[in-house]
PDB file of C-alpha atoms in Angstrom:
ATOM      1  CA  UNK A   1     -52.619 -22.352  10.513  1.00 67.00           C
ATOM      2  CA  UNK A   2     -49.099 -22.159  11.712  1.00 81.00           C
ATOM      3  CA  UNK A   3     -46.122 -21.284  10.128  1.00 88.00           C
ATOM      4  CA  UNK A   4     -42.160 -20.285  10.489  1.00 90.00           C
ATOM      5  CA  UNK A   5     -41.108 -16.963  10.242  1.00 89.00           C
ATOM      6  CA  UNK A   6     -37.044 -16.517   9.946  1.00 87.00           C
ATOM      7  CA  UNK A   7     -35.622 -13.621  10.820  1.00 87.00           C
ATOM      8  CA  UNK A   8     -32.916 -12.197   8.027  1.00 83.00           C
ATOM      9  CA  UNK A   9     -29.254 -12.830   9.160  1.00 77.00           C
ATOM     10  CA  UNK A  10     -27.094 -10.379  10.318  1.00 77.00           C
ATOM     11  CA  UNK A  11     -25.146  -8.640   7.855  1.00 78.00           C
ATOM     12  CA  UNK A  12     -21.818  -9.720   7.405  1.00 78.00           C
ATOM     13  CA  UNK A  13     -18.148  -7.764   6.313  1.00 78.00           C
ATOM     14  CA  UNK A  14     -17.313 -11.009   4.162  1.00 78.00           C
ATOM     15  CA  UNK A  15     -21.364 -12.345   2.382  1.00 76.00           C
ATOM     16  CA  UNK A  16     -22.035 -15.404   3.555  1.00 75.00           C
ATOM     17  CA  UNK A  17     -19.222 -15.990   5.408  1.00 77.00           C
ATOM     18  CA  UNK A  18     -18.972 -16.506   9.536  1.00 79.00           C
ATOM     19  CA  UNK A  19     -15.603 -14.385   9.869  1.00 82.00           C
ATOM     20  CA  UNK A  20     -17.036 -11.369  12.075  1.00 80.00           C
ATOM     21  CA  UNK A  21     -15.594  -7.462  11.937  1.00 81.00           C
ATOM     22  CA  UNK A  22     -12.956  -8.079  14.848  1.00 81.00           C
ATOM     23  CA  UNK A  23     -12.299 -11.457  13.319  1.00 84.00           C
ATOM     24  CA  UNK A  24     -11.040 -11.287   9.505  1.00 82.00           C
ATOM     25  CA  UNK A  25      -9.172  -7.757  10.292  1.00 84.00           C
ATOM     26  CA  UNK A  26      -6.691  -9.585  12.454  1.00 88.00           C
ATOM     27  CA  UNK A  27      -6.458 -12.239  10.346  1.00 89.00           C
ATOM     28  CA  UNK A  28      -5.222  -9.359   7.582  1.00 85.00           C
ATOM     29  CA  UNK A  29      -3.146  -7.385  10.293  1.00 88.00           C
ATOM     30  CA  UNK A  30      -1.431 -10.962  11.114  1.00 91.00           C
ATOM     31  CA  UNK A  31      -0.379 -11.521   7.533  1.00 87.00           C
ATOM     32  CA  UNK A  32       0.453  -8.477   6.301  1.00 83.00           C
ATOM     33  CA  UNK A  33       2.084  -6.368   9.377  1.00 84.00           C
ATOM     34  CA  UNK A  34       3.808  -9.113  11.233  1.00 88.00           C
ATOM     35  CA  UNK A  35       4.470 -11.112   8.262  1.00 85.00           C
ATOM     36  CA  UNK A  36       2.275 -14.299   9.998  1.00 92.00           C
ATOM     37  CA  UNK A  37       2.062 -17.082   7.374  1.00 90.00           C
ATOM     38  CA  UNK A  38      -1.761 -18.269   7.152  1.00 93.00           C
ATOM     39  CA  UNK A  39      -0.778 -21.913   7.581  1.00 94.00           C
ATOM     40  CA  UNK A  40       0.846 -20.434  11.291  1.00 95.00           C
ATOM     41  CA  UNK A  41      -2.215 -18.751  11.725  1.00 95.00           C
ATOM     42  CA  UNK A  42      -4.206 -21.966  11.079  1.00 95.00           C
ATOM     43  CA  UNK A  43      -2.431 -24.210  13.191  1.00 96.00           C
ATOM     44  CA  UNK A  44      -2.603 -21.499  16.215  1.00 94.00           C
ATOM     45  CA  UNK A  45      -6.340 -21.551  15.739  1.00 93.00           C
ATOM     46  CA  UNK A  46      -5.886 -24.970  15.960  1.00 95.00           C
ATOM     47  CA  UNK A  47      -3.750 -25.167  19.383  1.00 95.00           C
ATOM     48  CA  UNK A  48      -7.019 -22.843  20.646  1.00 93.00           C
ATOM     49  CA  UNK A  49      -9.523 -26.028  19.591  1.00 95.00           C
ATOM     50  CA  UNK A  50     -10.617 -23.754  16.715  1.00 92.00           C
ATOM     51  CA  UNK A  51     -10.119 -25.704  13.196  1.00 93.00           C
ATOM     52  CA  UNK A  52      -9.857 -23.047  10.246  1.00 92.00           C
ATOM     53  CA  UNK A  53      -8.145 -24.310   7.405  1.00 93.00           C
ATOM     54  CA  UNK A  54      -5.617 -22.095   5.131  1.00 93.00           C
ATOM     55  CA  UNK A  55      -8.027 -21.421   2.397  1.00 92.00           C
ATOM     56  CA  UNK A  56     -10.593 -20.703   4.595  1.00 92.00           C
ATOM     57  CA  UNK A  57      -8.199 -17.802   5.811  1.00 92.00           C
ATOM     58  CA  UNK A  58      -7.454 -17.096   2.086  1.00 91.00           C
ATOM     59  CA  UNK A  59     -10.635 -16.532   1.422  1.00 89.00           C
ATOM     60  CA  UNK A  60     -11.018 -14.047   4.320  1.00 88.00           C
ATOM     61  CA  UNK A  61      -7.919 -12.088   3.008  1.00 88.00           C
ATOM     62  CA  UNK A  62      -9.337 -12.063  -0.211  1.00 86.00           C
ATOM     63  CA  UNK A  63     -12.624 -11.059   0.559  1.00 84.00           C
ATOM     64  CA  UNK A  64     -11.397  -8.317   3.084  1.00 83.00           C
ATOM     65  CA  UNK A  65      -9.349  -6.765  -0.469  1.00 84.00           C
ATOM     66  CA  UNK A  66     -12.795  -6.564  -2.321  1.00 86.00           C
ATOM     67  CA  UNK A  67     -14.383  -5.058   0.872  1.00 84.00           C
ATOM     68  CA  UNK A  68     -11.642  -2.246   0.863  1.00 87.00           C
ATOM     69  CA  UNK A  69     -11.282  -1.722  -2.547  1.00 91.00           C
ATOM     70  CA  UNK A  70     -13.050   1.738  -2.278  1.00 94.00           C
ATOM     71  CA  UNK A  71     -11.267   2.734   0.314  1.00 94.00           C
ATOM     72  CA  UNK A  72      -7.738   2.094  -2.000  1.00 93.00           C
ATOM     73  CA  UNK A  73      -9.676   3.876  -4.632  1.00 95.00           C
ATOM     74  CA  UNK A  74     -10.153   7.422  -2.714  1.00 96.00           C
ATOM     75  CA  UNK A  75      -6.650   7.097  -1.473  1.00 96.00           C
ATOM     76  CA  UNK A  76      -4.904   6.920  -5.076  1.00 96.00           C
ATOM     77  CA  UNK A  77      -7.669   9.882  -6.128  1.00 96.00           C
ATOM     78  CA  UNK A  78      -6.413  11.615  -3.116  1.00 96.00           C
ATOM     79  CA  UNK A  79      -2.709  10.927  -3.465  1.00 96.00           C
ATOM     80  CA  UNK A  80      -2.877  11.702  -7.478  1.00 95.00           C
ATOM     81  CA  UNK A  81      -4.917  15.133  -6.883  1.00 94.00           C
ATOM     82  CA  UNK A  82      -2.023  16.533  -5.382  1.00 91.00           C
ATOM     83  CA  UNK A  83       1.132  19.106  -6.914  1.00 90.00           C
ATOM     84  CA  UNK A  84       3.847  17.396  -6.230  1.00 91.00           C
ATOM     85  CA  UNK A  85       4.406  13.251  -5.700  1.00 93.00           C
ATOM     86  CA  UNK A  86       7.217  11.156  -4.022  1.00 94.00           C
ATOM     87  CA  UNK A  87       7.802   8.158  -5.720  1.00 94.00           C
ATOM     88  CA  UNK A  88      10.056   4.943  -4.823  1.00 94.00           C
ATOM     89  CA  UNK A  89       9.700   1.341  -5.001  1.00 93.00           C
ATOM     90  CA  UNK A  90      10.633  -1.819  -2.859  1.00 93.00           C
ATOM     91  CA  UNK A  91      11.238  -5.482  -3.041  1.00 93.00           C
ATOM     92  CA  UNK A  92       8.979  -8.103  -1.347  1.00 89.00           C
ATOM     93  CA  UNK A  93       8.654 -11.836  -1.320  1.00 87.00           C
ATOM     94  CA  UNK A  94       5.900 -13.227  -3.039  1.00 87.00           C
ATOM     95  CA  UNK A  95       4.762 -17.147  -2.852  1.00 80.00           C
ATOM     96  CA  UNK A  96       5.558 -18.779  -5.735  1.00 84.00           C
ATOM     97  CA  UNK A  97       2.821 -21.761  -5.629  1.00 82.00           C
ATOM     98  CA  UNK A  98       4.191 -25.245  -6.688  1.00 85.00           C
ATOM     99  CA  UNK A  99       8.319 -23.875  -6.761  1.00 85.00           C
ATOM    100  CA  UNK A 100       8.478 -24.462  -2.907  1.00 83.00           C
ATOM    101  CA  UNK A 101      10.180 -20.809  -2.847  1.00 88.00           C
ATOM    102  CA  UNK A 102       9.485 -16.974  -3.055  1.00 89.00           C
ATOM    103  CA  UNK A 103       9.723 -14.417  -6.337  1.00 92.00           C
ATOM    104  CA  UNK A 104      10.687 -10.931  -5.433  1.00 93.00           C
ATOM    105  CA  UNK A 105       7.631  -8.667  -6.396  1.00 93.00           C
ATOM    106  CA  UNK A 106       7.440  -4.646  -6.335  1.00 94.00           C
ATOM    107  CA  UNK A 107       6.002  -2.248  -3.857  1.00 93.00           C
ATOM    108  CA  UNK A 108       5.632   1.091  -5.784  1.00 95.00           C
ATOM    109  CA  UNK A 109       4.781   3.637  -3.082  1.00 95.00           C
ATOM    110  CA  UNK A 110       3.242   7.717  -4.116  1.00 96.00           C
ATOM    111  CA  UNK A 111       3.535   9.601  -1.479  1.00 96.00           C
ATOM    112  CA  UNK A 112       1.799  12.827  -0.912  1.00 96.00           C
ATOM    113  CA  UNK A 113       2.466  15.401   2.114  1.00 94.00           C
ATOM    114  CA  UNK A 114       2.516  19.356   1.757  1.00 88.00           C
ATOM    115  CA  UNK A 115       2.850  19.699   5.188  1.00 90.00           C
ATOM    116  CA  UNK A 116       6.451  20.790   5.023  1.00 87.00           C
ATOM    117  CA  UNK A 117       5.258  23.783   2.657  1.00 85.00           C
ATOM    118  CA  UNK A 118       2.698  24.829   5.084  1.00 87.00           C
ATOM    119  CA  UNK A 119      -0.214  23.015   3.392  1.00 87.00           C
ATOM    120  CA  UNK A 120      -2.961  21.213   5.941  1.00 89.00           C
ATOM    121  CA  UNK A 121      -4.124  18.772   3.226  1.00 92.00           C
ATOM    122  CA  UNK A 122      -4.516  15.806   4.256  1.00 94.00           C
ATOM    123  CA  UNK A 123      -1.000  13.041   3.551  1.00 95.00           C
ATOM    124  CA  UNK A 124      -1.453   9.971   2.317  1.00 96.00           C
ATOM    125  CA  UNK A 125       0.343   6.992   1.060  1.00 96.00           C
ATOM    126  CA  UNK A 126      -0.996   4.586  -2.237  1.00 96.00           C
ATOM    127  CA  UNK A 127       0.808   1.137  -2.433  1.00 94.00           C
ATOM    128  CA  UNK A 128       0.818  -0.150  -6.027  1.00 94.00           C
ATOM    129  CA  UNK A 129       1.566  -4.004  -6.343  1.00 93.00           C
ATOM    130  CA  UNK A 130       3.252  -5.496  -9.348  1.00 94.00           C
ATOM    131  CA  UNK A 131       5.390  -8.443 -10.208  1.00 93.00           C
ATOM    132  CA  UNK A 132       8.373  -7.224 -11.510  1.00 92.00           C
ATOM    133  CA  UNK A 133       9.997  -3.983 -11.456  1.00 92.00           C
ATOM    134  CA  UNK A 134       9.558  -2.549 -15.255  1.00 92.00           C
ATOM    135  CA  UNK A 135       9.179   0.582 -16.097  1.00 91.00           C
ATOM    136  CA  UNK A 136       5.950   0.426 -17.817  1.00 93.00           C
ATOM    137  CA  UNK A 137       4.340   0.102 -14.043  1.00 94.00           C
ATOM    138  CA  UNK A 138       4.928   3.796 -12.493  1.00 93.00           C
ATOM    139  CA  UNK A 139       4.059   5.054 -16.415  1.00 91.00           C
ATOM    140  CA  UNK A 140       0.668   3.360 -15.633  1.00 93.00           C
ATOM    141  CA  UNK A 141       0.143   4.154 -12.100  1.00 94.00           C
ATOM    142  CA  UNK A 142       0.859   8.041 -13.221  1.00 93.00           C
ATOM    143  CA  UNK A 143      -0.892   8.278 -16.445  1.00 90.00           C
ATOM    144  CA  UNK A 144      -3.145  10.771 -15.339  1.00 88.00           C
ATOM    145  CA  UNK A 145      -0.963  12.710 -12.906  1.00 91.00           C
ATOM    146  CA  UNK A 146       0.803  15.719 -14.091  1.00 88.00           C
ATOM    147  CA  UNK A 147       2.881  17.738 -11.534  1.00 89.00           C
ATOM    148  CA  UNK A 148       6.165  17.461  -9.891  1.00 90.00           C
ATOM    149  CA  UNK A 149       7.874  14.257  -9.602  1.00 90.00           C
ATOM    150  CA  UNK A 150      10.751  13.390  -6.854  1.00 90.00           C
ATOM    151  CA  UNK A 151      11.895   9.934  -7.881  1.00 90.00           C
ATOM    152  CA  UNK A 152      15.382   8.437  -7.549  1.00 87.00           C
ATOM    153  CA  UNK A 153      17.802   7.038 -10.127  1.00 84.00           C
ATOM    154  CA  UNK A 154      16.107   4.428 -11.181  1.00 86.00           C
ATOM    155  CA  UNK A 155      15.792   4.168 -15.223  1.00 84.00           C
ATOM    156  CA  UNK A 156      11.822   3.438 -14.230  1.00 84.00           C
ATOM    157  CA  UNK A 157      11.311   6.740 -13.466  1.00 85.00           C
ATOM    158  CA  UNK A 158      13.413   8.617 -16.091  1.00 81.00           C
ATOM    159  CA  UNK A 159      11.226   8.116 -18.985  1.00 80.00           C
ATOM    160  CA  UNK A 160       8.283  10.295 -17.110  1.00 81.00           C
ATOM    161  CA  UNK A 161      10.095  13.308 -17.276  1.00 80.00           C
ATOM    162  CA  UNK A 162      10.206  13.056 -21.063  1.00 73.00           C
ATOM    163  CA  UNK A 163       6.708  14.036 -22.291  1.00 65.00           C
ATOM    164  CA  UNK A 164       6.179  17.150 -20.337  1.00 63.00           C
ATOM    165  CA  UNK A 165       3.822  15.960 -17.841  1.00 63.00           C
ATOM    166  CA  UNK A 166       5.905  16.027 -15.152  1.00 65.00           C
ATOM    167  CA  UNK A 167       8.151  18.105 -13.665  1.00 66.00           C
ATOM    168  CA  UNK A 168      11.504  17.207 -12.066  1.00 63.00           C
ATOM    169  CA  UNK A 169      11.935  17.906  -8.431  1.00 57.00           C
ATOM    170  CA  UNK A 170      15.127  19.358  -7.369  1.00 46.00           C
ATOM    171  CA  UNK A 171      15.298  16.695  -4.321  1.00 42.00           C
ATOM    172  CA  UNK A 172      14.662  14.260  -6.618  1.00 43.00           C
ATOM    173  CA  UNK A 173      18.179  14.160  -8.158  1.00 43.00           C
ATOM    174  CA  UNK A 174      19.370  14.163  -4.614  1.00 37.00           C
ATOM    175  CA  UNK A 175      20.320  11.483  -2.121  1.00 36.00           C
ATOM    176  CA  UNK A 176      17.149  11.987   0.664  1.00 36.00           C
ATOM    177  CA  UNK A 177      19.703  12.961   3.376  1.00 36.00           C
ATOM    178  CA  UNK A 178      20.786  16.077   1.494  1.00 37.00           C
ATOM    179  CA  UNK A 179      17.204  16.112   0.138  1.00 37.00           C
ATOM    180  CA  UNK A 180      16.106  17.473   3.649  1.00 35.00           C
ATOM    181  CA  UNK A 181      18.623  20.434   3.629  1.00 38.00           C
ATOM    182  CA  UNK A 182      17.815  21.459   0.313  1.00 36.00           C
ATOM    183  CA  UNK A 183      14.526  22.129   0.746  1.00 36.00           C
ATOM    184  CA  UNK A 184      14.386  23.580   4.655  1.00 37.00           C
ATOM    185  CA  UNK A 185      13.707  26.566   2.825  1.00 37.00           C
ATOM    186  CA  UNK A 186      10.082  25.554   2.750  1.00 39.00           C
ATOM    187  CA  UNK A 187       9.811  24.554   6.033  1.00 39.00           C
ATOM    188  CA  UNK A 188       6.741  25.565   8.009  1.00 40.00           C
ATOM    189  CA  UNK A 189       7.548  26.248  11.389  1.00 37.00           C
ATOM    190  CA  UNK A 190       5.002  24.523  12.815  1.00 38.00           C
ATOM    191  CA  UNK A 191       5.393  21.761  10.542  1.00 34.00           C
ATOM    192  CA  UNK A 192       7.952  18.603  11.293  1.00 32.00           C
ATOM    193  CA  UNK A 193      11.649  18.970   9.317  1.00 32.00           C
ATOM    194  CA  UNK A 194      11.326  16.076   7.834  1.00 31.00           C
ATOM    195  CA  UNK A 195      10.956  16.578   4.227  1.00 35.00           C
ATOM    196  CA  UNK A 196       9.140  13.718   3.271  1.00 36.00           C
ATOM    197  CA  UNK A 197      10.618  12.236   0.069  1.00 37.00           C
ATOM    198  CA  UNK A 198      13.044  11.419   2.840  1.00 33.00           C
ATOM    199  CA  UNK A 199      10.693   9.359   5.227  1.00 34.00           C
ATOM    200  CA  UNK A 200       9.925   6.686   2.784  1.00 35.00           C
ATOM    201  CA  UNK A 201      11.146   4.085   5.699  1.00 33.00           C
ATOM    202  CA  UNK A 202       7.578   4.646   6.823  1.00 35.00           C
ATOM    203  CA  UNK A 203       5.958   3.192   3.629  1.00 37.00           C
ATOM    204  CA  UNK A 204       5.664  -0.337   5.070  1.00 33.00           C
ATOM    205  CA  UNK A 205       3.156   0.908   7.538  1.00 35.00           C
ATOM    206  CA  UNK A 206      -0.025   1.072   5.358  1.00 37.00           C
ATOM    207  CA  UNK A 207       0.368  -1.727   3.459  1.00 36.00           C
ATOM    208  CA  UNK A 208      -3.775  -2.245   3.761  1.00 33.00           C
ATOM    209  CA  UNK A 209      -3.331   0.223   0.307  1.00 38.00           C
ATOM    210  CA  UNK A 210      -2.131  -2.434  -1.423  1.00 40.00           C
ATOM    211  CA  UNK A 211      -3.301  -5.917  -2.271  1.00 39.00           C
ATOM    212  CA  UNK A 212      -0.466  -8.381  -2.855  1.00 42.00           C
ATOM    213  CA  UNK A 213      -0.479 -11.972  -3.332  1.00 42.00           C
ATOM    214  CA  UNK A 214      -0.908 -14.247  -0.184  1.00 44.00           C
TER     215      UNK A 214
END
């Protein structure tokens, strides 16, 4: 008697779909670093003799979130164990399906790096998304953080300092230029003088921390 054995298929970053580890990553990097539309990216596929429609990039994007979402997890625990936070916030365009334009959403960025006090923990960055820029966002991304705060002017932030969980840094009341002189007191020596409240240029750079709308 004869019969068919079939071997179980490979594992796969994305279940059941064909989008391999080298594949689906660029796809992300594309989109989210060099600000590559997925339509573009479908019709270069398609220039190649490779036909992968937009939603089947969507889902890729989507799936690749899910994949990483413990990876986002540890990096808020890790960011939100530490002393002392940086906070700021930026605009970014967000699709706006069926208006044929963009809506400005939020980047909320925590910063944590004790390197300039001498510290070797590790620094790390957590991206928050959210649609609009109310206050009620940072009082949720910090509810269980209690420390020191550097923040700008923003009305956002105020309200934190009001319950006694957090503690105002002096730099935070300062423009970041001047932020950097004021606290070269701490500086390591082996450490960079860049105080890093004042480095938030950089915050762009991880944006795989964060999950915003396609």
């Amino acid at each position: 008697m004869s019969r068919v054995v079939e071997a179980p298929a490979p594992s796969r970053p994305i279940e059941r779909g064909l989008a391999g580890p080298g594949c689906w990553p660029m796809c992300w990097f594309r989109n989210s670093q060099i600000h590559l539309p997925l339509y573009r990216q479908s019709e270069i596929y398609a220039r190649q003799g490779v036909e992968i429609e937009r939603s089947t990039l969507a889902g890729w994007v989507g799936g690749a979130s899910e994949l990483l979402a413990p990876l986002i997890d540890a990096i808020q625990k890790h960011v939100l164990a530490g002393a002392k936070l940086h906070a700021d916030d930026t605009p970014m365009p967000v699709l706006a399906p069926g208006s044929g334009k963009t809506k400005t959403g939020r980047l909320w960025t925590y910063v944590r790096d004790d390197r300039p006090a001498g510290e070797d923990t590790a620094p790390a960055v957590w991206f928050a998304y959210s649609e609009d820029r109310k206050g009620e966002h940072p009082r949720q991304h910090l509810k269980n953080f209690k420390g020191g705060l550097q923040a700008d002017a923003y009305a956002g932030f105020h309200h934190l300092y009001g319950d006694g969980a957090f503690m105002k840094s002096r730099a935070g009341r300062m423009h970041a230029a001047s932020s950097t002189r004021s606290m070269s007191s701490t500086h390591h020596p082996q450490q960079p003088r860049l105080w890093p409240g004042s480095a938030l240029s950089t915050r762009l750079k991880m944006r795989c921390a964060a999950s915003p709308p396609i």
